PDB file of C-alpha atoms in Angstrom:
ATOM      1  CA  MET A   1       7.183  87.381 179.805  1.00 61.00           C
ATOM      2  CA  ALA A   2       7.693  84.485 182.248  1.00 75.00           C
ATOM      3  CA  MET A   3       5.251  83.988 185.081  1.00 84.00           C
ATOM      4  CA  ARG A   4       6.711  84.887 188.486  1.00 91.00           C
ATOM      5  CA  ASP A   5       7.533  81.907 190.724  1.00 93.00           C
ATOM      6  CA  ASP A   6       5.746  83.264 193.819  1.00 97.00           C
ATOM      7  CA  PHE A   7       2.429  82.981 191.980  1.00 98.00           C
ATOM      8  CA  ALA A   8       0.237  79.968 191.216  1.00 98.00           C
ATOM      9  CA  VAL A   9      -3.161  79.214 189.748  1.00 98.00           C
ATOM     10  CA  PHE A  10      -5.521  77.361 192.087  1.00 98.00           C
ATOM     11  CA  ILE A  11      -8.354  75.442 190.432  1.00 98.00           C
ATOM     12  CA  LEU A  12     -11.084  74.754 192.996  1.00 98.00           C
ATOM     13  CA  THR A  13     -12.764  71.535 191.978  1.00 98.00           C
ATOM     14  CA  HIS A  14     -14.822  68.575 193.205  1.00 97.00           C
ATOM     15  CA  GLY A  15     -15.939  65.391 191.487  1.00 96.00           C
ATOM     16  CA  ARG A  16     -14.767  66.379 188.014  1.00 95.00           C
ATOM     17  CA  ALA A  17     -11.350  64.748 187.674  1.00 96.00           C
ATOM     18  CA  ASP A  18     -12.232  63.627 184.168  1.00 95.00           C
ATOM     19  CA  ASN A  19     -13.464  67.042 183.049  1.00 95.00           C
ATOM     20  CA  VAL A  20     -11.595  69.991 184.581  1.00 97.00           C
ATOM     21  CA  VAL A  21     -12.428  72.392 181.772  1.00 97.00           C
ATOM     22  CA  THR A  22     -10.299  75.200 183.219  1.00 97.00           C
ATOM     23  CA  MET A  23      -7.120  73.119 183.055  1.00 97.00           C
ATOM     24  CA  LYS A  24      -7.731  72.363 179.396  1.00 96.00           C
ATOM     25  CA  THR A  25      -8.244  76.076 178.755  1.00 96.00           C
ATOM     26  CA  LEU A  26      -5.048  77.132 180.546  1.00 96.00           C
ATOM     27  CA  ARG A  27      -3.034  74.619 178.549  1.00 94.00           C
ATOM     28  CA  LYS A  28      -4.666  75.698 175.291  1.00 93.00           C
ATOM     29  CA  HIS A  29      -3.812  79.317 176.015  1.00 93.00           C
ATOM     30  CA  GLY A  30      -0.185  78.520 176.834  1.00 91.00           C
ATOM     31  CA  TYR A  31      -0.008  78.981 180.603  1.00 94.00           C
ATOM     32  CA  ALA A  32       3.369  77.667 181.843  1.00 92.00           C
ATOM     33  CA  GLY A  33       3.400  78.787 185.475  1.00 94.00           C
ATOM     34  CA  ARG A  34       2.652  76.945 188.712  1.00 97.00           C
ATOM     35  CA  TRP A  35      -0.786  75.416 189.216  1.00 98.00           C
ATOM     36  CA  TYR A  36      -2.640  73.235 191.700  1.00 98.00           C
ATOM     37  CA  MET A  37      -5.971  71.437 191.995  1.00 98.00           C
ATOM     38  CA  ILE A  38      -7.621  72.240 195.342  1.00 98.00           C
ATOM     39  CA  ILE A  39      -9.883  69.377 196.427  1.00 98.00           C
ATOM     40  CA  ASP A  40     -11.502  68.313 199.707  1.00 98.00           C
ATOM     41  CA  ASP A  41     -11.248  65.082 201.687  1.00 97.00           C
ATOM     42  CA  GLU A  42     -14.894  64.221 200.956  1.00 97.00           C
ATOM     43  CA  ASP A  43     -14.296  63.957 197.205  1.00 97.00           C
ATOM     44  CA  PRO A  44     -14.724  60.312 196.107  1.00 96.00           C
ATOM     45  CA  THR A  45     -12.668  61.036 192.981  1.00 97.00           C
ATOM     46  CA  ALA A  46      -9.580  62.278 194.860  1.00 97.00           C
ATOM     47  CA  ASP A  47      -7.398  59.411 193.649  1.00 97.00           C
ATOM     48  CA  ALA A  48      -8.489  60.076 190.073  1.00 98.00           C
ATOM     49  CA  TYR A  49      -7.252  63.672 190.398  1.00 98.00           C
ATOM     50  CA  ARG A  50      -3.867  62.480 191.639  1.00 98.00           C
ATOM     51  CA  GLU A  51      -3.599  59.890 188.900  1.00 97.00           C
ATOM     52  CA  LYS A  52      -4.496  62.321 186.137  1.00 97.00           C
ATOM     53  CA  PHE A  53      -2.707  65.485 187.282  1.00 97.00           C
ATOM     54  CA  GLY A  54       0.047  64.139 189.551  1.00 97.00           C
ATOM     55  CA  ALA A  55       0.093  64.084 193.347  1.00 97.00           C
ATOM     56  CA  ASP A  56       2.339  67.156 193.473  1.00 97.00           C
ATOM     57  CA  HIS A  57      -0.366  69.187 191.738  1.00 98.00           C
ATOM     58  CA  VAL A  58      -3.265  68.087 193.954  1.00 98.00           C
ATOM     59  CA  ILE A  59      -3.775  69.633 197.400  1.00 98.00           C
ATOM     60  CA  GLN A  60      -6.481  68.268 199.695  1.00 98.00           C
ATOM     61  CA  PHE A  61      -8.000  69.995 202.713  1.00 98.00           C
ATOM     62  CA  CYS A  62     -10.315  68.820 205.487  1.00 98.00           C
ATOM     63  CA  LYS A  63     -13.789  70.028 204.627  1.00 97.00           C
ATOM     64  CA  GLN A  64     -15.275  69.545 208.103  1.00 96.00           C
ATOM     65  CA  GLU A  65     -12.539  71.668 209.660  1.00 97.00           C
ATOM     66  CA  ALA A  66     -13.096  74.334 207.018  1.00 97.00           C
ATOM     67  CA  HIS A  67     -16.853  74.157 207.642  1.00 96.00           C
ATOM     68  CA  ASP A  68     -16.368  74.641 211.378  1.00 96.00           C
ATOM     69  CA  LEU A  69     -14.333  77.801 210.762  1.00 96.00           C
ATOM     70  CA  ALA A  70     -16.651  79.320 208.145  1.00 96.00           C
ATOM     71  CA  ASP A  71     -19.652  81.616 208.572  1.00 96.00           C
ATOM     72  CA  THR A  72     -22.129  79.642 206.476  1.00 97.00           C
ATOM     73  CA  MET A  73     -25.029  81.951 207.458  1.00 96.00           C
ATOM     74  CA  ASP A  74     -27.247  78.899 208.019  1.00 94.00           C
ATOM     75  CA  ASN A  75     -27.584  75.746 210.121  1.00 93.00           C
ATOM     76  CA  LEU A  76     -27.888  73.327 207.202  1.00 90.00           C
ATOM     77  CA  ASN A  77     -24.457  71.696 207.609  1.00 90.00           C
ATOM     78  CA  GLU A  78     -24.336  71.681 203.800  1.00 91.00           C
ATOM     79  CA  HIS A  79     -20.909  70.550 202.611  1.00 93.00           C
ATOM     80  CA  ARG A  80     -21.601  70.932 198.894  1.00 92.00           C
ATOM     81  CA  ALA A  81     -20.236  74.469 198.724  1.00 94.00           C
ATOM     82  CA  ILE A  82     -17.169  76.139 197.248  1.00 96.00           C
ATOM     83  CA  LEU A  83     -17.067  78.452 200.275  1.00 97.00           C
ATOM     84  CA  TYR A  84     -14.706  76.153 202.166  1.00 98.00           C
ATOM     85  CA  ALA A  85     -12.180  75.837 199.341  1.00 98.00           C
ATOM     86  CA  ARG A  86     -12.193  79.619 198.857  1.00 98.00           C
ATOM     87  CA  ASN A  87     -11.323  80.272 202.496  1.00 98.00           C
ATOM     88  CA  GLU A  88      -8.775  77.456 202.674  1.00 98.00           C
ATOM     89  CA  SER A  89      -6.959  78.746 199.573  1.00 98.00           C
ATOM     90  CA  PHE A  90      -5.286  81.535 201.554  1.00 98.00           C
ATOM     91  CA  ARG A  91      -3.864  79.109 204.113  1.00 98.00           C
ATOM     92  CA  ILE A  92      -2.694  76.766 201.360  1.00 98.00           C
ATOM     93  CA  ALA A  93      -1.017  79.628 199.484  1.00 98.00           C
ATOM     94  CA  ARG A  94       0.908  80.665 202.590  1.00 98.00           C
ATOM     95  CA  GLU A  95       2.030  77.084 203.229  1.00 98.00           C
ATOM     96  CA  LEU A  96       3.291  76.878 199.638  1.00 98.00           C
ATOM     97  CA  GLY A  97       5.312  80.058 200.166  1.00 98.00           C
ATOM     98  CA  LEU A  98       3.299  81.995 197.576  1.00 98.00           C
ATOM     99  CA  THR A  99       2.847  85.748 197.548  1.00 98.00           C
ATOM    100  CA  TYR A 100      -0.002  85.717 195.033  1.00 98.00           C
ATOM    101  CA  PHE A 101      -2.474  83.254 193.593  1.00 98.00           C
ATOM    102  CA  LEU A 102      -5.365  83.193 191.143  1.00 98.00           C
ATOM    103  CA  MET A 103      -8.435  81.373 192.422  1.00 98.00           C
ATOM    104  CA  LEU A 104     -10.405  79.796 189.573  1.00 98.00           C
ATOM    105  CA  ASP A 105     -13.477  77.596 189.325  1.00 97.00           C
ATOM    106  CA  ASP A 106     -13.098  74.443 187.229  1.00 96.00           C
ATOM    107  CA  ASP A 107     -15.492  75.306 184.401  1.00 96.00           C
ATOM    108  CA  TYR A 108     -13.878  78.063 182.289  1.00 96.00           C
ATOM    109  CA  SER A 109     -13.847  77.288 178.575  1.00 95.00           C
ATOM    110  CA  ASP A 110     -12.151  80.447 177.274  1.00 95.00           C
ATOM    111  CA  LEU A 111     -10.447  83.710 178.188  1.00 95.00           C
ATOM    112  CA  LEU A 112     -11.068  86.706 175.946  1.00 95.00           C
ATOM    113  CA  PHE A 113      -9.934  90.273 175.409  1.00 96.00           C
ATOM    114  CA  ARG A 114     -12.951  92.578 174.964  1.00 95.00           C
ATOM    115  CA  PHE A 115     -12.664  95.748 172.892  1.00 94.00           C
ATOM    116  CA  PRO A 116     -14.946  98.118 170.977  1.00 93.00           C
ATOM    117  CA  VAL A 117     -15.097  98.144 167.183  1.00 94.00           C
ATOM    118  CA  GLY A 118     -17.448 100.832 165.985  1.00 91.00           C
ATOM    119  CA  ARG A 119     -20.641 100.442 167.983  1.00 88.00           C
ATOM    120  CA  SER A 120     -20.125  96.794 168.903  1.00 91.00           C
ATOM    121  CA  LEU A 121     -18.071  94.955 171.499  1.00 93.00           C
ATOM    122  CA  GLN A 122     -15.716  92.408 169.948  1.00 93.00           C
ATOM    123  CA  SER A 123     -13.537  89.669 171.444  1.00 92.00           C
ATOM    124  CA  LYS A 124     -10.280  87.798 170.821  1.00 94.00           C
ATOM    125  CA  SER A 125      -8.714  84.914 172.748  1.00 93.00           C
ATOM    126  CA  VAL A 126      -5.890  85.685 175.178  1.00 93.00           C
ATOM    127  CA  CYS A 127      -3.095  83.341 174.089  1.00 85.00           C
ATOM    128  CA  GLY A 128       0.622  82.624 174.526  1.00 80.00           C
ATOM    129  CA  GLU A 129       2.738  85.286 176.222  1.00 85.00           C
ATOM    130  CA  ASN A 130      -0.262  87.597 176.373  1.00 92.00           C
ATOM    131  CA  LEU A 131      -1.889  85.361 178.997  1.00 93.00           C
ATOM    132  CA  GLU A 132       0.999  85.680 181.433  1.00 92.00           C
ATOM    133  CA  ARG A 133       1.331  89.401 180.645  1.00 94.00           C
ATOM    134  CA  VAL A 134      -2.306  89.810 181.640  1.00 95.00           C
ATOM    135  CA  PHE A 135      -1.792  87.810 184.841  1.00 96.00           C
ATOM    136  CA  ASN A 136       1.244  89.909 185.808  1.00 96.00           C
ATOM    137  CA  ALA A 137      -0.628  93.128 185.035  1.00 96.00           C
ATOM    138  CA  MET A 138      -3.522  92.052 187.251  1.00 97.00           C
ATOM    139  CA  LEU A 139      -1.100  91.358 190.115  1.00 98.00           C
ATOM    140  CA  ALA A 140       0.434  94.813 189.673  1.00 97.00           C
ATOM    141  CA  PHE A 141      -3.062  96.318 189.746  1.00 97.00           C
ATOM    142  CA  LEU A 142      -3.880  94.322 192.885  1.00 98.00           C
ATOM    143  CA  ASP A 143      -0.898  95.860 194.670  1.00 97.00           C
ATOM    144  CA  THR A 144      -1.305  99.380 193.281  1.00 97.00           C
ATOM    145  CA  SER A 145      -5.018  99.575 194.083  1.00 95.00           C
ATOM    146  CA  GLY A 146      -4.741  98.050 197.549  1.00 96.00           C
ATOM    147  CA  ALA A 147      -7.827  95.986 196.720  1.00 97.00           C
ATOM    148  CA  ALA A 148      -8.829  92.870 198.618  1.00 98.00           C
ATOM    149  CA  THR A 149      -9.028  91.131 195.237  1.00 98.00           C
ATOM    150  CA  VAL A 150      -9.348  91.949 191.542  1.00 98.00           C
ATOM    151  CA  ALA A 151     -11.176  89.813 189.001  1.00 98.00           C
ATOM    152  CA  PHE A 152     -11.952  89.274 185.339  1.00 97.00           C
ATOM    153  CA  ALA A 153     -15.374  90.067 183.906  1.00 96.00           C
ATOM    154  CA  GLN A 154     -18.145  87.561 183.186  1.00 93.00           C
ATOM    155  CA  GLY A 155     -20.687  87.322 180.403  1.00 89.00           C
ATOM    156  CA  GLY A 156     -23.397  88.999 182.460  1.00 86.00           C
ATOM    157  CA  ASP A 157     -21.255  92.112 182.787  1.00 91.00           C
ATOM    158  CA  PHE A 158     -21.615  92.710 179.039  1.00 92.00           C
ATOM    159  CA  ILE A 159     -25.384  92.470 178.684  1.00 86.00           C
ATOM    160  CA  GLY A 160     -26.364  95.147 176.187  1.00 87.00           C
ATOM    161  CA  GLY A 161     -22.880  95.312 174.686  1.00 87.00           C
ATOM    162  CA  LEU A 162     -21.391  98.807 174.537  1.00 88.00           C
ATOM    163  CA  ALA A 163     -24.829 100.298 175.108  1.00 87.00           C
ATOM    164  CA  GLY A 164     -25.100  98.337 178.355  1.00 87.00           C
ATOM    165  CA  GLY A 165     -22.662 100.754 179.965  1.00 86.00           C
ATOM    166  CA  ASN A 166     -20.405  98.449 181.998  1.00 92.00           C
ATOM    167  CA  PHE A 167     -17.551  98.386 179.492  1.00 93.00           C
ATOM    168  CA  LYS A 168     -17.346 102.191 179.530  1.00 92.00           C
ATOM    169  CA  LYS A 169     -16.978 102.147 183.326  1.00 92.00           C
ATOM    170  CA  ARG A 170     -13.654 100.279 182.909  1.00 91.00           C
ATOM    171  CA  LEU A 171     -13.865  98.958 186.467  1.00 94.00           C
ATOM    172  CA  LEU A 172     -16.796  97.484 188.366  1.00 95.00           C
ATOM    173  CA  ARG A 173     -17.097  97.428 192.176  1.00 95.00           C
ATOM    174  CA  LYS A 174     -17.468  93.642 192.322  1.00 96.00           C
ATOM    175  CA  ALA A 175     -15.402  90.448 192.042  1.00 96.00           C
ATOM    176  CA  MET A 176     -16.639  86.996 191.068  1.00 94.00           C
ATOM    177  CA  ASN A 177     -15.242  83.635 189.977  1.00 90.00           C
ATOM    178  CA  ALA A 178     -11.666  84.538 188.977  1.00 95.00           C
ATOM    179  CA  PHE A 179      -9.964  86.124 192.006  1.00 98.00           C
ATOM    180  CA  PHE A 180      -6.390  87.452 191.999  1.00 98.00           C
ATOM    181  CA  CYS A 181      -5.348  87.416 195.660  1.00 98.00           C
ATOM    182  CA  ARG A 182      -2.452  88.024 198.009  1.00 98.00           C
ATOM    183  CA  ALA A 183      -1.703  85.209 200.456  1.00 98.00           C
ATOM    184  CA  ASP A 184      -1.073  87.735 203.251  1.00 97.00           C
ATOM    185  CA  ARG A 185      -4.398  89.515 202.669  1.00 97.00           C
ATOM    186  CA  PRO A 186      -7.028  86.836 203.392  1.00 97.00           C
ATOM    187  CA  ILE A 187     -10.694  87.288 202.596  1.00 97.00           C
ATOM    188  CA  GLN A 188     -13.299  85.527 204.711  1.00 96.00           C
ATOM    189  CA  PHE A 189     -15.979  84.437 202.272  1.00 97.00           C
ATOM    190  CA  ARG A 190     -19.438  83.994 203.821  1.00 96.00           C
ATOM    191  CA  GLY A 191     -22.564  82.000 202.982  1.00 96.00           C
ATOM    192  CA  THR A 192     -23.090  78.456 201.758  1.00 95.00           C
ATOM    193  CA  MET A 193     -24.301  79.832 198.417  1.00 93.00           C
ATOM    194  CA  ASN A 194     -23.701  83.133 196.597  1.00 94.00           C
ATOM    195  CA  GLU A 195     -20.569  83.523 198.705  1.00 96.00           C
ATOM    196  CA  ASP A 196     -18.874  85.804 196.180  1.00 95.00           C
ATOM    197  CA  VAL A 197     -21.730  88.334 195.929  1.00 95.00           C
ATOM    198  CA  THR A 198     -22.325  88.303 199.685  1.00 96.00           C
ATOM    199  CA  THR A 199     -18.629  88.877 200.351  1.00 97.00           C
ATOM    200  CA  TYR A 200     -17.951  91.695 197.901  1.00 97.00           C
ATOM    201  CA  THR A 201     -21.088  93.589 198.913  1.00 97.00           C
ATOM    202  CA  THR A 202     -20.722  93.128 202.683  1.00 97.00           C
ATOM    203  CA  LEU A 203     -16.999  93.879 202.833  1.00 97.00           C
ATOM    204  CA  GLY A 204     -17.390  96.521 200.123  1.00 96.00           C
ATOM    205  CA  SER A 205     -19.896  98.351 202.335  1.00 96.00           C
ATOM    206  CA  ARG A 206     -17.155  98.534 204.976  1.00 96.00           C
ATOM    207  CA  GLY A 207     -14.709 100.212 202.603  1.00 94.00           C
ATOM    208  CA  GLU A 208     -12.788  97.230 201.250  1.00 96.00           C
ATOM    209  CA  LEU A 209     -12.142  97.328 197.512  1.00 96.00           C
ATOM    210  CA  PHE A 210     -13.278  94.647 195.078  1.00 97.00           C
ATOM    211  CA  PHE A 211     -12.749  95.306 191.378  1.00 97.00           C
ATOM    212  CA  THR A 212     -13.654  93.660 188.089  1.00 97.00           C
ATOM    213  CA  PHE A 213     -11.502  94.601 185.089  1.00 96.00           C
ATOM    214  CA  VAL A 214     -13.746  94.599 182.030  1.00 95.00           C
ATOM    215  CA  ASP A 215     -11.085  94.275 179.312  1.00 96.00           C
ATOM    216  CA  VAL A 216     -10.727  90.533 179.980  1.00 96.00           C
ATOM    217  CA  HIS A 217     -13.671  88.140 180.013  1.00 95.00           C
ATOM    218  CA  ILE A 218     -13.855  84.556 181.263  1.00 95.00           C
ATOM    219  CA  ILE A 219     -16.283  82.204 179.554  1.00 95.00           C
ATOM    220  CA  GLN A 220     -17.991  79.660 181.797  1.00 94.00           C
ATOM    221  CA  VAL A 221     -19.703  76.436 180.873  1.00 88.00           C
ATOM    222  CA  PRO A 222     -23.427  77.120 181.523  1.00 76.00           C
ATOM    223  CA  THR A 223     -24.413  76.731 185.183  1.00 52.00           C
ATOM    224  CA  GLN A 224     -25.779  73.293 186.127  1.00 52.00           C
ATOM    225  CA  SER A 225     -24.715  71.730 182.796  1.00 50.00           C
ATOM    226  CA  LEU A 226     -21.766  69.849 184.370  1.00 54.00           C
ATOM    227  CA  GLY A 227     -21.987  67.086 186.938  1.00 55.00           C
ATOM    228  CA  GLY A 228     -20.080  67.387 190.228  1.00 54.00           C
ATOM    229  CA  GLY A 229     -19.177  70.673 191.890  1.00 51.00           C
ATOM    230  CA  MET A 230     -22.227  72.435 193.344  1.00 53.00           C
ATOM    231  CA  THR A 231     -24.531  71.361 190.518  1.00 50.00           C
ATOM    232  CA  GLU A 232     -26.714  69.050 192.626  1.00 58.00           C
ATOM    233  CA  ALA A 233     -27.107  71.605 195.421  1.00 50.00           C
ATOM    234  CA  TYR A 234     -28.266  74.236 192.926  1.00 49.00           C
ATOM    235  CA  LYS A 235     -30.656  71.840 191.232  1.00 51.00           C
ATOM    236  CA  GLU A 236     -32.274  70.981 194.573  1.00 48.00           C
ATOM    237  CA  SER A 237     -32.852  74.563 195.716  1.00 52.00           C
ATOM    238  CA  GLY A 238     -32.816  76.546 192.474  1.00 60.00           C
ATOM    239  CA  THR A 239     -31.517  80.118 192.624  1.00 72.00           C
ATOM    240  CA  TYR A 240     -34.161  81.321 195.114  1.00 80.00           C
ATOM    241  CA  LEU A 241     -32.270  80.074 198.171  1.00 86.00           C
ATOM    242  CA  LYS A 242     -28.927  81.073 196.647  1.00 88.00           C
ATOM    243  CA  THR A 243     -30.030  84.688 196.199  1.00 89.00           C
ATOM    244  CA  PHE A 244     -31.303  85.105 199.741  1.00 91.00           C
ATOM    245  CA  TYR A 245     -27.898  84.671 201.372  1.00 94.00           C
ATOM    246  CA  SER A 246     -26.895  88.037 199.940  1.00 94.00           C
ATOM    247  CA  VAL A 247     -30.230  89.598 200.903  1.00 94.00           C
ATOM    248  CA  MET A 248     -29.755  88.402 204.509  1.00 94.00           C
ATOM    249  CA  SER A 249     -26.297  89.933 204.663  1.00 95.00           C
ATOM    250  CA  MET A 250     -27.091  93.261 202.950  1.00 95.00           C
ATOM    251  CA  PRO A 251     -30.858  93.961 203.091  1.00 95.00           C
ATOM    252  CA  SER A 252     -30.127  97.686 202.795  1.00 95.00           C
ATOM    253  CA  ALA A 253     -28.731  97.263 199.285  1.00 95.00           C
ATOM    254  CA  ILE A 254     -29.810  93.900 197.834  1.00 94.00           C
ATOM    255  CA  LYS A 255     -33.213  92.572 196.858  1.00 92.00           C
ATOM    256  CA  VAL A 256     -34.611  89.666 194.890  1.00 87.00           C
ATOM    257  CA  GLY A 257     -35.321  90.233 191.217  1.00 77.00           C
ATOM    258  CA  MET A 258     -35.668  88.318 187.969  1.00 70.00           C
ATOM    259  CA  MET A 259     -32.964  87.700 185.407  1.00 65.00           C
ATOM    260  CA  TYR A 260     -34.484  87.693 181.940  1.00 59.00           C
ATOM    261  CA  SER A 261     -32.183  85.584 179.815  1.00 56.00           C
ATOM    262  CA  LYS A 262     -33.058  82.509 177.748  1.00 57.00           C
ATOM    263  CA  HIS A 263     -34.663  81.044 180.861  1.00 58.00           C
ATOM    264  CA  GLN A 264     -36.100  83.369 183.501  1.00 62.00           C
ATOM    265  CA  ARG A 265     -34.634  82.840 186.951  1.00 69.00           C
ATOM    266  CA  ILE A 266     -34.507  84.561 190.318  1.00 74.00           C
ATOM    267  CA  HIS A 267     -31.388  86.648 190.820  1.00 74.00           C
ATOM    268  CA  HIS A 268     -30.026  89.263 193.207  1.00 82.00           C
ATOM    269  CA  ARG A 269     -30.289  92.960 192.404  1.00 90.00           C
ATOM    270  CA  ILE A 270     -27.810  95.341 193.974  1.00 93.00           C
ATOM    271  CA  ASP A 271     -28.503  99.028 194.566  1.00 94.00           C
ATOM    272  CA  TRP A 272     -24.954 100.348 194.278  1.00 93.00           C
ATOM    273  CA  GLU A 273     -25.985 103.799 195.512  1.00 93.00           C
ATOM    274  CA  CYS A 274     -26.680 102.159 198.880  1.00 94.00           C
ATOM    275  CA  CYS A 275     -23.998  99.486 198.840  1.00 95.00           C
ATOM    276  CA  VAL A 276     -20.446 100.856 198.796  1.00 94.00           C
ATOM    277  CA  PRO A 277     -18.599 104.115 199.518  1.00 91.00           C
ATOM    278  CA  LYS A 278     -17.784 106.116 196.415  1.00 83.00           C
ATOM    279  CA  ILE A 279     -14.266 106.690 195.102  1.00 77.00           C
ATOM    280  CA  LEU A 280     -13.803 110.342 194.148  1.00 82.00           C
ATOM    281  CA  ASN A 281     -11.407 111.605 191.509  1.00 83.00           C
ATOM    282  CA  GLU A 282      -8.292 113.326 192.901  1.00 86.00           C
ATOM    283  CA  LYS A 283      -9.325 116.540 191.119  1.00 88.00           C
ATOM    284  CA  TYR A 284     -11.961 117.090 193.824  1.00 87.00           C
ATOM    285  CA  ARG A 285      -9.398 117.094 196.632  1.00 84.00           C
ATOM    286  CA  LYS A 286      -9.343 120.353 198.610  1.00 83.00           C
ATOM    287  CA  GLU A 287      -5.946 121.463 199.781  1.00 81.00           C
ATOM    288  CA  ARG A 288      -5.769 122.199 203.492  1.00 78.00           C
ATOM    289  CA  PRO A 289      -4.477 125.663 204.384  1.00 76.00           C
ATOM    290  CA  GLU A 290      -1.001 125.809 205.894  1.00 69.00           C
TER     291      GLU A 290
END
């Protein structure tokens, strides 16, 4: 199944022209559709991107202008944030004449199907025609659901495997990292850090739909292990500051907690009972009398 020509993959990247892991992954998995590197005019490696990927595949935006338009939720004037590229992606997509686009970070090393086998959760790489079938299916779901965006799952969504419960839910009321979007349905991301969590919880509380589809899983290079991007900003402030942007925006539903993985770190905790309106099954609809 060929990829539609009104769709493109956007890879949001900064300072990693020599190591855009996501591009390597897309090529390995057989993606043959349109794609672009989205960089900013403060990137000292801009020419390296153009040399390596071709000028036609590299789109540069003015970061200061994007900063001035964004709600950073602070007065730090911190430019080391993906927030600006996320918001600019919708304008860029419209200027390219696109209907849809997939917004990706630059550090994805694999894309996997997830499925149960017995009591365990197994995985298999999404390759060849299956990749573009999945992309087209996600676009159809985006339109059918009326969601602001739909996304693939991340490793943290599968903590506990099948017993963890998320896979059985089929859909999660969140969207992070890999966003399928419509150019005519812009999302205003907020916050210098944790912009994805802050956005899907704040807008979700107002009735907008954000979904994660758990059958497909993106694998990221471990946070802070790559140079460039937002690595230095995270190293300077840790995850304490990052977490509090979401707490500031949604104190009624988000608090600070600990993530107990290989290395303990501060992380947001969302109380979904207080965060978003519920979606009821059609079977509960009451017919109005004539």
